[in-house]
CSV table of C-alpha atoms and ligand atoms in Angstrom, one decimal:
chain,number,residue,atom,x,y,z
C,550,MET,CA,-106.3,141.3,133.4
C,551,GLU,CA,-105.1,144.5,135.1
C,552,LEU,CA,-104.7,145.1,138.8
C,553,VAL,CA,-106.5,148.2,140.1
C,554,ARG,CA,-105.0,150.6,142.6
C,555,THR,CA,-107.3,152.1,145.2
C,556,GLU,CA,-107.0,154.8,147.7
C,557,GLN,CA,-106.4,153.8,151.3
C,558,LYS,CA,-109.4,153.5,153.6
C,559,LYS,CA,-109.1,153.1,157.3
C,560,PHE,CA,-111.6,151.0,159.3
C,561,VAL,CA,-111.2,153.2,162.3
C,562,ASP,CA,-112.7,156.1,160.3
C,563,TYR,CA,-115.9,154.1,160.0
C,564,LEU,CA,-116.2,153.2,163.7
C,565,GLU,CA,-118.6,156.2,164.3
C,566,PHE,CA,-121.2,154.5,162.0
C,567,LEU,CA,-121.0,151.1,163.7
C,568,ASP,CA,-122.7,149.6,166.7
C,569,ALA,CA,-120.7,147.8,169.3
C,570,GLU,CA,-122.1,144.4,168.1
C,571,ASP,CA,-120.9,145.1,164.5
C,572,VAL,CA,-117.4,145.8,165.8
C,573,ARG,CA,-117.5,142.5,167.7
C,574,GLU,CA,-118.8,140.7,164.6
C,575,PHE,CA,-115.9,142.1,162.6
C,576,GLU,CA,-113.4,141.0,165.3
C,577,GLU,CA,-114.8,137.5,165.3
C,578,LEU,CA,-114.8,137.1,161.6
C,579,ILE,CA,-111.3,138.5,161.2
C,580,ARG,CA,-110.0,135.8,163.5
C,581,TYR,CA,-110.8,133.3,160.8
C,582,LEU,CA,-110.2,135.4,157.7
C,583,LYS,CA,-107.1,137.4,158.5
C,584,GLY,CA,-104.5,136.7,155.8
C,585,LYS,CA,-106.9,135.0,153.5
C,586,LYS,CA,-106.5,136.0,149.8
C,587,VAL,CA,-109.4,137.3,147.8
C,588,ALA,CA,-109.7,138.5,144.2
C,589,MET,CA,-112.4,140.8,143.0
C,590,VAL,CA,-113.0,140.7,139.2
C,591,ASN,CA,-115.1,143.0,137.1
C,592,ALA,CA,-115.2,144.7,133.8
C,593,THR,CA,-114.1,148.3,134.6
C,594,CYS,CA,-112.5,150.3,137.3
C,595,TYR,CA,-114.2,153.6,136.5
C,596,GLY,CA,-117.8,154.5,135.8
C,597,GLY,CA,-120.8,152.5,137.0
C,598,GLY,CA,-122.0,151.5,140.4
C,599,VAL,CA,-119.9,148.3,140.7
C,600,ALA,CA,-116.6,150.1,140.3
C,601,GLU,CA,-117.7,152.8,142.7
C,602,LYS,CA,-118.5,150.2,145.3
C,603,LEU,CA,-115.3,148.3,144.9
C,604,HIS,CA,-113.2,151.5,145.3
C,605,SER,CA,-114.5,151.6,148.9
C,606,LEU,CA,-115.0,147.9,149.7
C,607,VAL,CA,-111.6,146.7,148.5
C,608,PRO,CA,-109.4,149.1,150.6
C,609,LEU,CA,-111.6,148.7,153.6
C,610,MET,CA,-111.2,144.9,153.5
C,611,ASN,CA,-107.5,145.2,153.1
C,612,ASP,CA,-107.3,147.5,156.1
C,613,LEU,CA,-109.0,144.8,158.1
C,614,GLY,CA,-106.3,142.3,157.2
C,615,VAL,CA,-107.9,140.3,154.4
C,616,HIS,CA,-105.7,140.6,151.4
C,617,VAL,CA,-107.9,141.7,148.4
C,618,ASP,CA,-106.7,142.2,144.9
C,619,TRP,CA,-109.0,143.9,142.4
C,620,TRP,CA,-108.6,142.8,138.8
C,621,VAL,CA,-110.4,144.3,135.8
C,622,MET,CA,-110.7,142.7,132.4
C,623,SER,CA,-108.3,144.1,129.9
C,624,SER,CA,-108.0,144.0,126.0
C,625,CYS,CA,-111.7,144.4,125.7
C,626,THR,CA,-113.0,146.5,122.8
C,627,ASN,CA,-116.3,148.0,122.0
C,628,GLN,CA,-117.2,144.8,120.2
C,629,PHE,CA,-117.1,143.0,123.6
C,630,TYR,CA,-118.9,145.9,125.4
C,631,ASN,CA,-121.7,145.9,122.8
C,632,VAL,CA,-122.3,142.2,123.4
C,633,THR,CA,-122.2,142.5,127.2
C,634,LYS,CA,-124.5,145.5,127.1
C,635,SER,CA,-127.0,143.4,125.2
C,636,PHE,CA,-126.4,140.6,127.9
C,637,HIS,CA,-127.2,143.2,130.5
C,638,ASN,CA,-130.4,144.4,128.9
C,639,CYS,CA,-131.6,140.9,128.0
C,640,LEU,CA,-130.9,139.6,131.5
C,641,GLN,CA,-133.2,142.5,132.7
C,642,GLY,CA,-135.9,141.3,130.3
C,643,LEU,CA,-135.3,142.7,126.9
C,644,GLU,CA,-136.7,140.5,124.1
C,645,LYS,CA,-134.0,139.7,121.6
C,646,LYS,CA,-132.4,136.5,120.1
C,647,LEU,CA,-129.1,135.4,121.4
C,648,GLU,CA,-126.8,135.0,118.3
C,649,GLN,CA,-123.9,132.6,117.9
C,650,ARG,CA,-121.8,135.6,116.8
C,651,GLU,CA,-122.4,137.2,120.3
C,652,ILE,CA,-121.4,134.0,122.1
C,653,ASP,CA,-118.2,133.8,120.0
C,654,ILE,CA,-117.2,137.4,120.7
C,655,TYR,CA,-118.0,137.0,124.4
C,656,LEU,CA,-116.0,133.8,124.8
C,657,HIS,CA,-113.1,135.2,122.7
C,658,TYR,CA,-112.6,138.1,125.2
C,659,ILE,CA,-113.0,135.8,128.2
C,660,HIS,CA,-110.3,133.6,126.8
C,661,LEU,CA,-108.0,136.7,126.2
C,662,ASN,CA,-108.3,137.4,129.9
C,663,THR,CA,-107.3,134.1,131.3
C,664,SER,CA,-103.6,134.3,130.6
C,665,HIS,CA,-102.5,135.3,134.2
C,666,MET,CA,-105.0,133.0,135.9
C,667,GLN,CA,-102.8,129.9,136.0
C,668,ASP,CA,-100.5,131.8,138.5
C,669,TRP,CA,-103.3,133.0,140.7
C,670,GLN,CA,-103.6,131.6,144.2
C,671,TYR,CA,-106.7,132.8,146.1
C,672,ASP,CA,-109.0,131.5,148.8
C,673,PHE,CA,-111.9,133.3,147.2
C,674,ILE,CA,-112.6,134.9,143.9
C,675,VAL,CA,-115.6,137.2,143.5
C,676,ILE,CA,-116.7,137.7,139.9
C,677,HIS,CA,-119.0,140.7,139.4
C,678,ASP,CA,-121.8,140.6,136.9
C,679,PRO,CA,-122.1,138.8,133.6
C,680,GLN,CA,-119.0,140.2,131.8
C,681,PRO,CA,-116.4,138.0,133.4
C,682,ALA,CA,-118.8,135.2,134.5
C,683,ALA,CA,-117.5,132.6,132.0
C,684,LEU,CA,-114.0,132.8,133.5
C,685,ILE,CA,-114.9,129.9,135.7
C,686,GLN,CA,-114.6,127.5,132.8
C,687,TYR,CA,-110.8,128.1,132.9
C,688,GLY,CA,-110.5,128.2,136.6
C,689,GLU,CA,-111.9,125.0,137.8
C,690,ASN,CA,-108.5,123.4,137.9
C,691,SER,CA,-106.7,126.5,139.2
C,692,ASN,CA,-105.4,127.4,142.6
C,693,ILE,CA,-108.5,129.4,143.4
C,694,LYS,CA,-110.4,127.6,146.1
C,695,LYS,CA,-113.9,129.1,146.1
C,696,TRP,CA,-115.7,130.8,143.3
C,697,ILE,CA,-118.5,133.4,144.0
C,698,TRP,CA,-120.6,135.2,141.4
C,699,ARG,CA,-122.1,138.6,142.4
C,700,CYS,CA,-125.1,139.7,140.4
C,701,HIS,CA,-125.7,143.5,140.5
C,702,ILE,CA,-128.6,143.5,138.1
C,703,ASP,CA,-132.3,142.8,138.2
C,704,THR,CA,-132.7,139.3,136.9
C,705,SER,CA,-136.3,138.8,138.1
C,706,THR,CA,-137.8,138.5,134.6
C,707,PRO,CA,-134.9,137.7,132.3
C,708,ASN,CA,-134.9,136.8,128.6
C,709,MET,CA,-134.6,133.0,129.1
C,710,GLU,CA,-132.3,132.4,126.2
C,711,TYR,CA,-129.7,134.7,127.8
C,712,TRP,CA,-130.4,133.5,131.3
C,713,ASN,CA,-129.9,129.9,130.2
C,714,PHE,CA,-126.6,130.8,128.6
C,715,LEU,CA,-125.4,132.5,131.8
C,716,TYR,CA,-126.8,129.8,134.0
C,717,HIS,CA,-124.5,127.3,132.3
C,718,TYR,CA,-121.6,129.1,133.9
C,719,ILE,CA,-123.0,130.4,137.2
C,720,SER,CA,-124.3,127.0,138.2
C,721,ARG,CA,-120.7,125.9,138.5
C,722,TYR,CA,-119.9,128.6,141.2
C,723,ASP,CA,-119.7,127.7,144.9
C,724,ALA,CA,-122.0,130.6,145.7
C,725,CYS,CA,-124.1,133.3,144.0
C,726,ILE,CA,-125.1,136.6,145.4
C,727,PHE,CA,-128.2,138.5,144.4
C,728,THR,CA,-129.5,141.8,145.7
C,729,MET,CA,-133.0,140.5,146.6
C,730,PRO,CA,-134.8,137.1,146.6
C,731,GLU,CA,-137.1,138.4,143.8
C,732,TYR,CA,-134.0,138.6,141.5
C,733,VAL,CA,-133.3,134.9,141.3
C,734,LYS,CA,-135.6,132.6,139.4
C,735,GLU,CA,-137.2,129.7,141.2
C,736,ASN,CA,-136.3,126.1,140.4
C,737,HIS,CA,-132.6,126.8,140.2
C,738,ALA,CA,-129.8,124.6,141.3
C,739,LEU,CA,-127.4,127.4,142.2
C,740,LYS,CA,-125.2,126.8,145.2
C,741,ASN,CA,-125.2,128.9,148.4
C,742,VAL,CA,-127.5,131.6,147.1
C,743,THR,CA,-127.0,134.7,149.3
C,744,PHE,CA,-128.7,138.0,149.3
C,745,ILE,CA,-126.7,141.2,149.8
C,746,PRO,CA,-128.0,144.7,149.1
C,747,PRO,CA,-125.7,147.3,147.6
C,748,SER,CA,-124.1,149.9,149.9
C,749,ILE,CA,-122.9,153.4,150.0
C,750,ASP,CA,-119.7,154.8,151.4
C,751,PRO,CA,-120.5,157.5,154.1
C,752,LEU,CA,-117.0,158.9,153.6
C,753,SER,CA,-117.1,159.4,149.8
C,754,PHE,CA,-117.5,162.9,148.2
C,755,LYS,CA,-121.1,162.0,147.4
C,756,ASN,CA,-122.0,161.2,151.0
C,757,ILE,CA,-119.6,163.0,153.3
C,758,PRO,CA,-121.5,165.5,155.5
C,759,LEU,CA,-121.6,169.0,153.9
C,760,THR,CA,-122.5,172.0,156.0
C,761,ARG,CA,-125.8,173.5,155.0
C,762,GLU,CA,-124.0,176.7,154.0
C,763,ARG,CA,-121.6,174.9,151.7
C,764,ALA,CA,-124.4,172.9,150.1
C,765,GLN,CA,-126.5,176.0,149.6
C,766,GLU,CA,-123.5,177.8,148.1
C,767,ILE,CA,-123.1,174.9,145.6
C,768,VAL,CA,-126.8,174.7,144.5
C,769,THR,CA,-127.0,178.5,144.2
C,770,GLU,CA,-124.5,178.2,141.4
C,771,PHE,CA,-127.1,176.2,139.5
C,772,GLY,CA,-129.8,178.8,139.9
C,773,ILE,CA,-131.6,177.4,143.0
C,774,ASP,CA,-133.1,180.0,145.3
C,775,ILE,CA,-132.2,178.7,148.8
C,776,ASN,CA,-135.0,180.7,150.4
C,777,ARG,CA,-137.7,178.7,148.6
C,778,PRO,CA,-138.7,175.0,149.0
C,779,LEU,CA,-136.9,172.6,146.7
C,780,ILE,CA,-137.9,169.1,145.5
C,781,SER,CA,-135.4,167.1,143.5
C,782,GLN,CA,-134.8,163.9,141.7
C,783,ILE,CA,-131.3,162.7,141.0
C,784,SER,CA,-131.2,160.1,138.2
C,785,ARG,CA,-130.5,159.2,134.6
C,786,PHE,CA,-132.9,160.5,132.0
C,787,ASP,CA,-134.7,157.3,131.4
C,788,PRO,CA,-138.4,156.4,131.1
C,789,TRP,CA,-138.1,154.0,134.1
C,790,LYS,CA,-136.9,156.9,136.3
C,791,ASP,CA,-140.0,158.9,135.2
C,792,PRO,CA,-138.6,162.4,135.1
C,793,LEU,CA,-141.8,163.5,133.2
C,794,GLY,CA,-143.9,162.2,136.1
C,795,VAL,CA,-141.8,164.3,138.4
C,796,LEU,CA,-142.7,167.4,136.4
C,797,ASP,CA,-146.4,166.4,136.6
C,798,VAL,CA,-146.0,166.1,140.4
C,799,TYR,CA,-144.3,169.5,140.6
C,800,ARG,CA,-147.1,171.2,138.6
C,801,ILE,CA,-149.8,169.9,141.0
C,802,VAL,CA,-147.7,171.0,144.0
C,803,LYS,CA,-147.0,174.4,142.3
C,804,LYS,CA,-150.7,175.2,142.1
C,805,GLU,CA,-150.9,175.0,145.9
C,806,LEU,CA,-147.4,176.3,146.8
C,807,PRO,CA,-146.4,178.7,144.0
C,808,GLU,CA,-142.9,179.2,145.6
C,809,VAL,CA,-141.8,175.6,145.1
C,810,GLN,CA,-138.9,174.7,142.8
C,811,VAL,CA,-137.9,171.4,141.3
C,812,ALA,CA,-134.4,170.1,140.2
C,813,LEU,CA,-133.8,167.2,137.9
C,814,VAL,CA,-130.2,166.2,138.2
C,815,GLY,CA,-128.8,163.5,135.9
C,816,SER,CA,-125.7,162.2,134.5
C,817,MET,CA,-125.4,161.7,130.8
C,818,ALA,CA,-123.2,159.2,129.0
C,819,SER,CA,-122.0,160.6,125.7
C,820,ASP,CA,-122.5,157.2,124.0
C,821,ASP,CA,-126.1,156.7,125.2
C,822,PRO,CA,-128.4,158.3,122.5
C,823,GLU,CA,-131.6,157.1,124.3
C,824,SER,CA,-130.8,159.2,127.4
C,825,TRP,CA,-130.2,162.3,125.2
C,826,ASP,CA,-133.6,161.8,123.5
C,827,TYR,CA,-135.2,161.5,126.9
C,828,LEU,CA,-133.4,164.6,128.3
C,829,TYR,CA,-134.7,166.6,125.3
C,830,ARG,CA,-138.2,165.3,125.9
C,831,THR,CA,-138.0,166.4,129.6
C,832,LEU,CA,-136.7,169.8,128.5
C,833,ARG,CA,-139.6,170.3,126.1
C,834,LYS,CA,-142.0,169.4,128.8
C,835,ALA,CA,-140.3,171.8,131.3
C,836,GLY,CA,-140.8,174.6,128.7
C,837,GLU,CA,-140.2,178.2,129.9
C,838,ASP,CA,-140.7,177.5,133.6
C,839,TYR,CA,-137.6,178.8,135.3
C,840,ASP,CA,-138.4,177.1,138.6
C,841,ILE,CA,-137.6,173.9,136.9
C,842,LYS,CA,-133.8,173.3,136.9
C,843,ILE,CA,-132.5,170.5,134.7
C,844,VAL,CA,-128.7,170.0,135.2
C,845,THR,CA,-126.3,167.2,134.2
C,846,ASN,CA,-122.6,166.4,134.3
C,847,PHE,CA,-122.3,168.6,131.3
C,848,ASN,CA,-123.2,171.5,133.5
C,849,GLY,CA,-120.6,170.5,136.1
C,850,ILE,CA,-122.5,167.9,138.2
C,851,THR,CA,-120.1,165.6,140.0
C,852,GLY,CA,-120.5,163.6,143.2
C,853,LEU,CA,-120.1,166.7,145.4
C,854,GLU,CA,-122.9,168.5,143.6
C,855,VAL,CA,-125.2,165.5,143.9
C,856,ASN,CA,-124.4,165.6,147.6
C,857,ALA,CA,-125.3,169.3,147.8
C,858,PHE,CA,-128.6,168.9,146.0
C,859,GLN,CA,-129.5,166.0,148.3
C,860,THR,CA,-128.4,167.9,151.4
C,861,VAL,CA,-130.5,171.0,150.7
C,862,SER,CA,-133.7,169.4,149.2
C,863,ASP,CA,-136.8,169.7,151.2
C,864,VAL,CA,-138.2,166.5,149.6
C,865,ILE,CA,-136.2,164.0,147.5
C,866,LEU,CA,-138.1,162.0,144.9
C,867,GLN,CA,-137.2,158.8,143.2
C,868,LYS,CA,-140.4,158.3,141.2
C,869,SER,CA,-139.2,155.2,139.4
C,870,LEU,CA,-141.6,152.9,137.6
C,871,LYS,CA,-139.0,150.1,137.8
C,872,GLU,CA,-135.9,150.1,139.9
C,873,GLY,CA,-133.1,147.5,140.6
C,874,PHE,CA,-132.2,149.0,144.0
C,875,GLY,CA,-132.1,152.8,143.8
C,876,LEU,CA,-128.8,154.0,145.3
C,877,THR,CA,-130.2,157.5,145.0
C,878,VAL,CA,-132.8,156.6,147.5
C,879,THR,CA,-130.1,155.3,149.9
C,880,GLU,CA,-128.1,158.5,149.4
C,881,GLY,CA,-131.1,160.7,150.0
C,882,LEU,CA,-132.1,158.8,153.1
C,883,TRP,CA,-128.5,159.1,154.4
C,884,LYS,CA,-128.6,162.9,154.0
C,885,GLY,CA,-131.4,162.8,156.5
C,886,ARG,CA,-133.9,164.2,154.0
C,887,PRO,CA,-137.5,162.9,153.5
C,888,VAL,CA,-137.6,160.6,150.5
C,889,ILE,CA,-140.6,159.6,148.4
C,890,GLY,CA,-140.0,156.6,146.1
C,891,GLY,CA,-142.0,154.7,143.5
C,892,ASN,CA,-143.5,151.5,145.0
C,893,VAL,CA,-141.2,149.2,143.0
C,894,GLY,CA,-138.2,146.9,143.2
C,895,GLY,CA,-135.4,147.8,145.6
C,896,ILE,CA,-137.1,151.0,146.7
C,897,ARG,CA,-139.6,148.9,148.6
C,898,LEU,CA,-136.7,147.2,150.4
C,899,GLN,CA,-135.4,150.6,151.6
C,900,ILE,CA,-138.5,152.6,152.4
C,901,GLU,CA,-141.1,151.4,154.9
C,902,ASP,CA,-144.1,153.3,153.8
C,903,GLY,CA,-145.0,156.0,156.3
C,904,VAL,CA,-142.1,155.1,158.6
C,905,SER,CA,-138.8,155.8,156.8
C,906,GLY,CA,-140.2,157.6,153.8
C,907,PHE,CA,-143.2,157.2,151.5
C,908,LEU,CA,-144.0,154.8,148.6
C,909,VAL,CA,-146.2,156.0,145.8
C,910,SER,CA,-147.8,154.6,142.7
C,911,THR,CA,-149.3,157.6,141.0
C,912,VAL,CA,-148.5,161.2,140.2
C,913,GLU,CA,-151.4,162.4,142.4
C,914,GLU,CA,-150.4,160.3,145.4
C,915,CYS,CA,-146.9,161.6,145.0
C,916,ALA,CA,-148.0,165.2,144.9
C,917,GLU,CA,-150.1,164.7,148.0
C,918,ARG,CA,-147.2,163.3,149.9
C,919,VAL,CA,-144.9,166.1,148.8
C,920,LEU,CA,-147.4,168.7,149.9
C,921,ASN,CA,-147.8,166.9,153.2
C,922,LEU,CA,-144.1,166.9,153.9
C,923,LEU,CA,-143.6,170.5,152.8
C,924,ARG,CA,-146.3,171.6,155.2
C,925,ASN,CA,-145.3,169.4,158.1
C,926,PRO,CA,-141.6,169.9,158.9
C,927,MET,CA,-142.1,167.7,162.1
C,928,LEU,CA,-143.3,164.8,160.0
C,929,ALA,CA,-140.5,165.3,157.5
C,930,ARG,CA,-137.9,165.3,160.3
C,931,GLU,CA,-139.4,162.2,162.0
C,932,ILE,CA,-139.4,160.0,158.9
C,933,SER,CA,-136.0,161.2,157.7
C,934,GLU,CA,-134.4,160.3,161.0
C,935,LYS,CA,-135.7,156.8,160.6
C,936,GLY,CA,-134.6,156.6,157.0
C,937,ARG,CA,-131.0,157.6,157.9
C,938,GLU,CA,-130.9,155.1,160.7
C,939,LYS,CA,-132.1,152.3,158.4
C,940,VAL,CA,-129.2,153.2,156.0
C,941,ARG,CA,-126.7,153.2,158.8
C,942,LYS,CA,-127.8,149.8,159.9
C,943,GLU,CA,-128.2,148.1,156.6
C,944,TYR,CA,-126.7,149.9,153.6
C,945,LEU,CA,-123.2,151.2,154.5
C,946,VAL,CA,-120.0,149.7,153.0
C,947,THR,CA,-119.1,148.3,156.4
C,948,GLY,CA,-122.3,146.2,156.4
C,949,ASN,CA,-121.4,145.1,152.9
C,950,ALA,CA,-118.0,144.0,154.1
C,951,LEU,CA,-119.6,142.0,157.0
C,952,ASN,CA,-122.0,140.3,154.5
C,953,TYR,CA,-119.0,139.2,152.3
C,954,PHE,CA,-117.0,138.0,155.3
C,955,ASN,CA,-119.9,136.0,156.6
C,956,LEU,CA,-120.2,134.3,153.2
C,957,PHE,CA,-116.5,133.6,153.1
C,958,LEU,CA,-116.6,132.0,156.5
C,959,LYS,CA,-119.6,129.9,155.5
C,960,LEU,CA,-117.7,128.7,152.4
C,961,LEU,CA,-114.6,127.9,154.5
C,962,GLN,CA,-116.7,125.7,156.6
C,963,ASP,CA,-118.5,124.0,153.7
J,575,UDP,N1,-125.6,159.8,139.9
J,575,UDP,C1,-124.6,160.7,139.8
J,575,UDP,N2,-124.8,161.9,139.1
J,575,UDP,C2,-126.0,162.2,138.5
J,575,UDP,C3,-127.0,161.3,138.6
J,575,UDP,C4,-126.8,160.1,139.3
J,575,UDP,O1,-123.5,160.5,140.3
J,575,UDP,O2,-126.1,163.2,137.9
J,575,UDP,C5,-125.4,158.6,140.7
J,575,UDP,C6,-126.3,158.6,141.9
J,575,UDP,O3,-125.8,159.4,142.9
J,575,UDP,C7,-126.2,157.1,142.2
J,575,UDP,C8,-126.1,156.4,140.8
J,575,UDP,O4,-125.7,157.5,139.9
J,575,UDP,O5,-125.1,156.8,143.0
J,575,UDP,C9,-127.4,155.9,140.3
J,575,UDP,O6,-127.6,154.7,140.9
J,575,UDP,P1,-129.1,154.1,141.1
J,575,UDP,O7,-129.0,152.8,141.7
J,575,UDP,O8,-130.0,155.1,141.7
J,575,UDP,O9,-129.7,154.0,139.6
J,575,UDP,P2,-129.1,153.4,138.2
J,575,UDP,O10,-128.6,154.6,137.4
J,575,UDP,O11,-128.0,152.4,138.6
J,575,UDP,O12,-130.3,152.7,137.6
């Protein structure tokens, strides 16, 4: 295991996003939790949503007086990551047989990561996702008092062979956290099942307020005409994110509003051949239409550019056909832009249809909503204000810290 260093975060910097009652709740919880020792454990400190969240959550908790160490698994090779990628896909429903070879590889790397654990002394340990889940079998006689497993993936319809394998370990934990009730199978005997949605950091590069001028300057570099309406979708090139559907929506809208432009902004992993295939498919469908901009991290898209696209878009789409939570929806709402999302998964949790955004099930419905929003700036402003307020109340890193602290306190009292 390796200890991860994080940048400092100051709780006072977040006060502007909190209500007085949240601050009181923090003060109350800290009275019980100050000085408690917590370990967070996951597979990687860079890349992926979990690492991004821990880079904000861990220093924030430390600043509040709870001592949090963040450990990542070490000595893991591609052999391990190939197996755990297959765990990830199968726990989200992929049909495939669990092979003994995979179990052996998984447990081998788990064992390699237990060497320091005998010396660990923690009041709580939070193990994130399946990769380190089996560590608990070495920890039951350790100086770690409470074990918590945090599931970040959609386990609503898992491949049962993989779920049963994982269940053997997670059923030993003192508490299990899922994003939503739908993600945990009924008839389980898991202890202290708790639901905590993911969160965003309002002070990260991706979410910090950008002036409109600065954001416009950034998107202009990618060929966007800031004097014409822009719809955008920020997401991986993946069939479940439906970038092809977004192009169909754009084409319907274009017939009525010829000046409209669309941006598809996505990050590409060099080792993910499926997403390259899907990007090429999307490019073929876009053809010679120069009002369709397709840009990726290979063109220079980082968190700041994502922020700029979200900040200047007239309508943000997340036309997913399946979605765990959809942080891009949270980020879009936080920018105070109107968001239209597929009526699926975690998007339904975030958007109340017609109130804080729109939920759609078809291309036609989506196009109609886009046109409606582009033609009614008042409506767009009204729903986006409600969307931003919902994120402030429910999906910021401060709320995430409160959720964890409440669970810690509950376990202390158990
Ligand atoms: N993202 C990014 N660059 C891109 C596209 C996406 O940084 O070009 C980020 C996006 O801002 C969000 C995350 O990747 O924070 C995607 O999370 P989400 O929950 O929406 O979908 P996932 O990819 O996890 O299915």
